[in-house]
Amino acid sequence: MKGKVEASKREELIEQGKQLKERLAGLEEQLTKISELLYFEGQRIPNTTHPSVPIGPEENAVVRKQVGVKREFTFPVKDHMELGLALDLFDFEAAAEVSGNKFYYLKNEAVLLELALINWSVAQLTRKGFVPLSTPDIVRSNVVEKCGFQPRGQNTQIYSIEGTDLCLAGTAEIPVGGLYMDQIVSNSVLPLKLVAFSHCFRTEAGAAGSATRGLYRVHQFSKVEMFIICCPEHSEAFHEELISIEEELFDSLGLHFKILDMATEDLGAPAHRKFDIEAWMPGLDRYGEISSASNCTDYQSRRLNIRYRPVSEALAVKKVKGSLPPLQFVHTLNATACAVPRMIISILENYQQEDGSIIIPEVLQPYMGGLGFIRARKL
């Protein structure tokens, strides 16, 4: 077209150009659809599994350790609903009118207990070198997906905000992971140990029945979450560290619990290996999950594009051309330090007294203004 071209030939070439442009637009549209399908299918592929993980459903989990013993009662045991209602600690009926089922109001000493649990657990972890964070409640759906959770679909546990690409965070690990998205983390600052306070929102799709009544399974709750970003060769050691911290925290509250190495079908997409902690809840007459600790290896960091360069500081300062090793993906781990509603259940049911009062665990009393008991109000 740049040279001399006859008019008829020029018109023919122009027409061909138009056809190529239209064809290219059609191919780009097809490519977009195929890329979206490929991304969707890719999101369904879970992490690899640690060779020691038990194979099969949840009931195949292996008890790794038991801590403490069940408390013996000399009087009929009440569950947290009976105890809490008698002590005017929460209101589910009013919350159902205002917000719907599985929401609740905490009242009186229950509010103090929630704040005490949060402040106590954050204080314990900051003493261990964890950096405190408070995270956004709302995150973009693509960040949710990159962390290994599905924000859409019939059985999703994620609340989506209609007409937007935003979701309510189901756990602090999502906004904490997103904090480092598309970053190259300096080798000198690894490991990053973070403790995040957040509100969590979950649809609890399919959850029903007496086993989930009261505070055990709710749509909104407060939680303190540990999150570690580290070099790949250290992630298994940090997984053990997280478990030992959880054990120390729950043991100091005087709870009886067991640590479970969870089976493959209960891991979820991101977890390479996951340990759950289940505490004895005498009012419910069963063990209930109060915590989990997961090593997600590089499953989340690949999707979030969080990398580091494994190089010594001396070599990095010299910046010798060709001497620096390639960037690698970090490993991420997360563990629950305190899921408030489950902890309130455990404390109310394990520390109940014959007269209906509740003893406050000694380690929490300084965080409740020295309050040692929750007692019924005098009329």
Coordinates of C-alpha atoms in Angstrom, one line a residue:
M1 CA 0.0 0.0 0.0
K2 CA 3.0 2.3 0.5
G3 CA 4.1 2.1 -3.2
K4 CA 2.1 2.9 -6.3
V5 CA -0.9 0.7 -6.4
E6 CA -3.7 0.8 -9.0
A7 CA -7.0 2.1 -7.7
S8 CA -8.8 -1.2 -8.2
K9 CA -6.1 -3.1 -6.3
R10 CA -6.0 -0.5 -3.5
E11 CA -9.8 -1.0 -3.0
E12 CA -9.3 -4.7 -2.9
L13 CA -6.5 -4.5 -0.3
I14 CA -8.6 -2.0 1.8
E15 CA -11.5 -4.5 1.8
Q16 CA -9.1 -7.3 2.8
G17 CA -7.8 -5.1 5.6
K18 CA -11.4 -4.6 6.9
Q19 CA -12.1 -8.3 6.8
L20 CA -8.8 -9.1 8.7
K21 CA -9.8 -6.5 11.3
E22 CA -13.2 -8.0 11.8
R23 CA -11.8 -11.5 11.9
L24 CA -9.2 -10.4 14.5
A25 CA -11.9 -8.9 16.7
G26 CA -13.8 -12.2 16.5
L27 CA -10.7 -14.2 17.4
E28 CA -9.9 -11.9 20.3
E29 CA -13.4 -12.4 21.6
Q30 CA -13.0 -16.2 21.4
L31 CA -9.6 -15.9 23.1
T32 CA -11.1 -13.9 26.0
K33 CA -13.8 -16.6 26.5
I34 CA -11.2 -19.5 26.3
S35 CA -8.9 -17.6 28.7
E36 CA -11.8 -17.2 31.2
L37 CA -12.6 -20.9 30.9
L38 CA -9.0 -21.9 31.3
Y39 CA -8.7 -19.6 34.4
F40 CA -11.9 -21.1 35.9
E41 CA -10.7 -24.7 35.3
G42 CA -7.3 -23.7 36.7
Q43 CA -8.9 -22.4 39.9
R44 CA -10.4 -25.8 40.5
I45 CA -7.0 -27.4 40.8
P46 CA -6.1 -27.7 44.5
N47 CA -2.7 -27.5 46.1
T48 CA -0.4 -30.5 46.3
T49 CA -0.8 -32.7 49.5
H50 CA 1.9 -33.4 52.1
P51 CA 2.8 -37.2 51.9
S52 CA 1.9 -37.6 55.6
V53 CA -1.7 -36.3 55.3
P54 CA -4.3 -39.1 55.9
I55 CA -6.2 -40.0 52.8
G56 CA -10.0 -39.7 52.7
P57 CA -12.9 -37.9 54.4
E58 CA -12.8 -35.8 57.6
E59 CA -13.4 -38.8 59.9
N60 CA -10.0 -40.2 58.7
A61 CA -8.2 -37.4 60.5
V62 CA -5.5 -38.6 62.9
V63 CA -5.3 -37.3 66.5
R64 CA -1.8 -35.9 66.9
K65 CA -2.1 -34.9 70.5
Q66 CA -4.5 -34.3 73.4
V67 CA -4.0 -31.6 75.9
G68 CA -5.7 -31.4 79.3
V69 CA -8.7 -33.5 80.5
K70 CA -12.5 -33.1 80.5
R71 CA -13.8 -31.3 83.5
E72 CA -16.0 -33.4 85.8
F73 CA -19.2 -31.7 86.9
T74 CA -21.2 -32.5 90.0
F75 CA -24.4 -30.8 88.6
P76 CA -26.4 -30.9 85.4
V77 CA -24.4 -29.2 82.6
K78 CA -26.0 -26.4 80.6
D79 CA -25.0 -25.4 77.1
H80 CA -23.8 -21.9 76.2
M81 CA -27.3 -20.9 75.0
E82 CA -28.9 -21.6 78.4
L83 CA -26.1 -20.0 80.2
G84 CA -25.9 -16.9 78.0
L85 CA -29.6 -16.2 78.0
A86 CA -29.8 -16.6 81.8
L87 CA -26.9 -14.2 82.2
D88 CA -28.2 -11.8 79.6
L89 CA -25.1 -12.1 77.5
F90 CA -26.6 -12.3 74.0
D91 CA -29.8 -11.8 72.0
F92 CA -30.5 -14.0 69.0
E93 CA -34.2 -13.1 68.6
A94 CA -33.7 -9.4 68.2
A95 CA -30.8 -10.0 65.8
A96 CA -33.0 -12.3 63.7
E97 CA -35.5 -9.4 63.3
V98 CA -32.8 -6.9 62.5
S99 CA -30.4 -8.9 60.4
G100 CA -31.7 -12.5 60.0
N101 CA -31.0 -15.9 61.4
K102 CA -27.4 -16.7 62.6
F103 CA -26.8 -13.2 63.6
Y104 CA -26.5 -12.1 67.3
Y105 CA -26.1 -9.3 69.7
L106 CA -23.5 -9.7 72.4
K107 CA -24.4 -7.9 75.6
N108 CA -23.0 -7.0 79.0
E109 CA -20.0 -9.1 80.1
A110 CA -20.0 -11.0 76.7
V111 CA -18.8 -7.8 75.1
L112 CA -16.1 -7.4 77.6
L113 CA -15.1 -11.1 77.1
E114 CA -14.9 -10.6 73.3
L115 CA -12.7 -7.5 73.7
A116 CA -10.6 -9.3 76.3
L117 CA -10.0 -12.3 74.0
I118 CA -9.0 -10.1 71.1
N119 CA -6.7 -7.9 73.2
W120 CA -5.2 -10.9 75.1
S121 CA -4.4 -12.9 71.9
V122 CA -3.0 -9.9 70.0
A123 CA -0.8 -9.1 73.0
Q124 CA 0.5 -12.6 73.3
L125 CA 1.5 -12.7 69.7
T126 CA 3.1 -9.3 69.5
R127 CA 5.3 -10.5 72.3
K128 CA 6.3 -13.3 70.1
G129 CA 7.4 -10.9 67.3
F130 CA 4.1 -10.9 65.2
V131 CA 3.3 -7.5 63.7
P132 CA -0.4 -6.5 64.4
L133 CA -2.8 -5.6 61.6
S134 CA -6.4 -4.6 61.3
T135 CA -7.8 -5.5 57.9
P136 CA -10.6 -4.2 55.5
D137 CA -13.9 -6.1 55.7
I138 CA -14.4 -5.8 51.9
V139 CA -12.0 -7.2 49.3
R140 CA -12.1 -7.6 45.5
S141 CA -13.4 -10.9 44.2
N142 CA -10.2 -11.6 42.2
V143 CA -8.2 -11.4 45.5
V144 CA -10.6 -13.9 47.1
E145 CA -10.0 -16.2 44.1
K146 CA -6.2 -15.9 44.2
C147 CA -6.3 -16.9 47.8
G148 CA -8.0 -20.1 46.8
F149 CA -11.6 -19.3 47.7
Q150 CA -14.6 -19.3 45.3
P151 CA -16.6 -16.1 45.6
R152 CA -19.3 -17.3 43.2
G153 CA -21.3 -20.5 43.0
Q154 CA -24.2 -22.3 44.7
N155 CA -22.4 -23.5 47.8
T156 CA -20.0 -20.5 48.2
Q157 CA -19.2 -19.4 51.8
I158 CA -18.5 -15.9 50.5
Y159 CA -20.9 -13.0 50.5
S160 CA -20.7 -11.0 47.3
I161 CA -21.9 -7.3 46.9
E162 CA -24.4 -7.2 44.1
G163 CA -23.4 -5.1 41.1
T164 CA -19.7 -4.9 42.1
D165 CA -16.6 -7.1 42.1
L166 CA -16.4 -6.8 45.9
C167 CA -16.9 -9.4 48.6
L168 CA -17.1 -9.5 52.4
A169 CA -13.9 -11.2 53.7
G170 CA -14.5 -14.6 55.2
T171 CA -11.1 -14.7 56.9
A172 CA -8.3 -12.2 57.5
E173 CA -5.9 -14.3 55.4
I174 CA -7.5 -12.9 52.3
P175 CA -6.9 -9.2 52.9
V176 CA -3.5 -10.0 54.5
G177 CA -2.4 -12.0 51.5
G178 CA -3.7 -9.2 49.2
L179 CA -1.5 -6.7 51.1
Y180 CA 1.6 -8.2 49.5
M181 CA 0.0 -8.9 46.0
D182 CA 2.4 -8.3 43.1
Q183 CA 5.3 -7.5 45.4
I184 CA 8.9 -8.7 45.5
V185 CA 9.6 -9.1 49.2
S186 CA 13.1 -8.4 50.3
N187 CA 14.9 -11.5 51.5
S188 CA 16.2 -9.5 54.5
V189 CA 12.7 -9.1 56.0
L190 CA 11.6 -12.7 55.7
P191 CA 9.9 -14.3 57.5
L192 CA 7.0 -11.9 57.8
K193 CA 5.0 -12.8 60.9
L194 CA 1.6 -11.0 61.1
V195 CA -1.3 -11.1 63.5
A196 CA -4.5 -9.7 62.0
F197 CA -7.7 -8.7 63.7
S198 CA -10.8 -8.8 61.4
H199 CA -14.5 -9.3 61.1
C200 CA -15.4 -12.4 59.2
F201 CA -18.5 -13.0 57.1
R202 CA -19.7 -16.4 55.9
T203 CA -22.9 -17.6 54.3
E204 CA -22.6 -21.0 56.0
A205 CA -24.4 -22.5 53.0
G206 CA -25.9 -25.9 54.0
A207 CA -25.2 -25.5 57.7
A208 CA -28.2 -26.4 59.9
G209 CA -29.2 -28.5 62.8
S210 CA -28.7 -28.6 66.6
A211 CA -24.9 -29.1 66.2
T212 CA -24.6 -25.6 64.8
R213 CA -27.0 -23.8 67.1
G214 CA -26.2 -20.6 69.0
L215 CA -22.8 -19.1 68.6
Y216 CA -21.2 -22.2 67.0
R217 CA -21.9 -21.3 63.4
V218 CA -22.8 -17.7 62.6
H219 CA -22.7 -15.3 59.7
Q220 CA -20.5 -12.7 61.3
F221 CA -17.8 -12.9 63.9
S222 CA -14.5 -11.4 65.1
K223 CA -11.3 -13.3 64.7
V224 CA -7.5 -13.0 65.4
E225 CA -5.5 -14.7 62.7
M226 CA -1.8 -15.5 62.4
F227 CA -0.2 -15.2 58.9
I228 CA 3.4 -16.0 57.9
I229 CA 5.2 -15.3 54.7
C230 CA 8.5 -17.2 54.4
C231 CA 11.1 -18.9 52.3
P232 CA 10.0 -22.3 51.0
E233 CA 12.5 -24.3 52.9
H234 CA 11.2 -22.9 56.2
S235 CA 7.5 -23.4 55.9
E236 CA 7.2 -26.8 57.5
A237 CA 9.1 -25.5 60.6
F238 CA 6.8 -22.5 60.8
H239 CA 3.8 -24.7 60.5
E240 CA 5.0 -26.5 63.6
E241 CA 5.6 -23.2 65.3
L242 CA 2.0 -22.0 64.6
I243 CA 0.6 -25.2 66.1
S244 CA 2.7 -24.9 69.2
I245 CA 1.5 -21.2 69.6
E246 CA -2.1 -22.3 69.3
E247 CA -1.5 -25.1 71.8
E248 CA 0.1 -22.6 74.3
L249 CA -2.8 -20.1 73.9
F250 CA -5.6 -22.6 74.4
D251 CA -3.8 -24.5 77.2
S252 CA -3.3 -21.2 79.1
L253 CA -7.1 -20.8 78.9
G254 CA -7.5 -24.1 80.7
L255 CA -9.3 -25.9 77.8
H256 CA -9.2 -29.6 77.0
F257 CA -8.6 -30.1 73.3
K258 CA -7.1 -32.4 70.7
I259 CA -4.9 -31.6 67.7
L260 CA -5.9 -33.3 64.4
D261 CA -3.9 -33.9 61.3
M262 CA -6.8 -33.4 58.8
A263 CA -7.5 -35.8 55.9
T264 CA -7.2 -34.9 52.2
E265 CA -10.9 -34.3 51.6
D266 CA -11.1 -31.7 54.4
L267 CA -8.0 -29.6 53.3
G268 CA -9.7 -27.2 51.0
A269 CA -8.0 -26.0 47.8
P270 CA -5.1 -23.9 49.3
A271 CA -3.9 -26.1 52.1
H272 CA -0.9 -28.5 51.6
R273 CA -1.4 -29.7 55.1
K274 CA -3.8 -28.6 57.9
F275 CA -4.0 -29.2 61.6
D276 CA -7.4 -28.5 63.3
I277 CA -7.8 -28.0 67.1
E278 CA -11.1 -29.2 68.6
A279 CA -12.0 -28.2 72.1
W280 CA -14.3 -30.1 74.4
M281 CA -17.6 -28.3 74.8
P282 CA -19.4 -30.0 77.7
G283 CA -22.8 -28.3 77.1
L284 CA -22.8 -29.4 73.5
D285 CA -21.4 -32.8 74.7
R286 CA -18.9 -32.9 71.9
Y287 CA -15.6 -31.6 70.6
G288 CA -15.9 -28.5 68.4
E289 CA -13.4 -26.9 66.1
I290 CA -11.9 -23.7 67.5
S291 CA -8.8 -23.3 65.3
S292 CA -6.9 -24.5 62.2
A293 CA -3.4 -24.0 61.0
S294 CA -2.6 -24.5 57.3
N295 CA 0.6 -24.5 55.2
C296 CA -0.4 -23.3 51.8
T297 CA 3.1 -23.5 50.3
D298 CA 3.2 -21.4 47.1
Y299 CA -0.4 -22.0 46.1
Q300 CA -1.5 -18.5 47.1
S301 CA 1.7 -16.7 46.4
R302 CA 1.7 -17.9 42.7
R303 CA -1.8 -16.5 42.2
L304 CA -1.1 -13.3 44.2
N305 CA 2.4 -13.0 42.6
I306 CA 4.3 -12.6 45.8
R307 CA 8.0 -13.3 45.2
Y308 CA 11.5 -13.0 46.8
R309 CA 15.0 -13.4 45.6
P310 CA 17.0 -16.0 47.5
V311 CA 20.3 -14.1 47.7
S312 CA 22.7 -13.1 50.4
E313 CA 22.8 -9.4 51.3
A314 CA 26.5 -9.2 50.4
L315 CA 25.8 -10.4 46.8
A316 CA 22.7 -8.1 46.5
V317 CA 24.8 -5.0 47.4
K318 CA 27.4 -5.8 44.7
K319 CA 24.7 -6.3 42.1
V320 CA 27.0 -8.3 39.9
K321 CA 25.4 -8.8 36.5
G322 CA 24.2 -12.3 36.0
S323 CA 25.1 -13.3 39.6
L324 CA 21.6 -12.9 41.1
P325 CA 19.4 -16.1 41.2
P326 CA 15.9 -15.9 39.7
L327 CA 12.9 -14.7 41.7
Q328 CA 11.0 -17.4 43.6
F329 CA 7.5 -17.6 45.1
V330 CA 7.3 -17.4 48.9
H331 CA 5.3 -19.8 51.0
T332 CA 2.3 -18.6 53.0
L333 CA 0.8 -20.1 56.2
N334 CA -2.2 -19.1 58.4
A335 CA -3.5 -20.2 61.7
T336 CA -6.4 -19.1 64.0
A337 CA -5.3 -17.5 67.3
C338 CA -8.9 -16.7 68.4
A339 CA -12.2 -17.2 66.7
V340 CA -14.3 -15.3 69.3
P341 CA -17.7 -17.1 69.2
R342 CA -16.2 -20.6 69.6
M343 CA -13.9 -19.3 72.4
I344 CA -16.9 -17.8 74.2
I345 CA -18.7 -21.2 73.9
S346 CA -15.7 -23.0 75.3
I347 CA -15.3 -20.6 78.2
L348 CA -19.0 -20.5 79.2
E349 CA -19.5 -24.2 79.1
N350 CA -16.2 -25.3 80.7
Y351 CA -16.2 -22.6 83.4
Q352 CA -19.9 -22.8 84.4
Q353 CA -20.7 -23.1 88.1
E354 CA -23.6 -24.8 89.8
D355 CA -25.3 -21.4 90.5
G356 CA -25.2 -20.5 86.8
S357 CA -22.2 -18.1 87.2
I358 CA -19.1 -18.3 85.0
I359 CA -15.5 -18.1 86.2
I360 CA -13.3 -15.9 83.9
P361 CA -10.0 -17.7 83.1
E362 CA -7.2 -16.1 85.1
V363 CA -5.2 -15.0 82.0
L364 CA -8.2 -12.9 80.8
Q365 CA -9.1 -11.2 84.0
P366 CA -6.6 -8.3 83.6
Y367 CA -8.2 -7.6 80.2
M368 CA -11.7 -7.5 81.8
G369 CA -10.8 -4.9 84.4
G370 CA -10.1 -7.6 87.0
L371 CA -13.5 -9.2 86.7
G372 CA -13.3 -12.7 88.0
F373 CA -16.9 -13.9 87.5
I374 CA -20.0 -13.4 85.4
R375 CA -23.0 -13.6 87.6
A376 CA -26.8 -13.2 87.1
R377 CA -28.1 -9.7 87.6
K378 CA -30.2 -8.9 90.6
L379 CA -33.7 -7.8 89.7

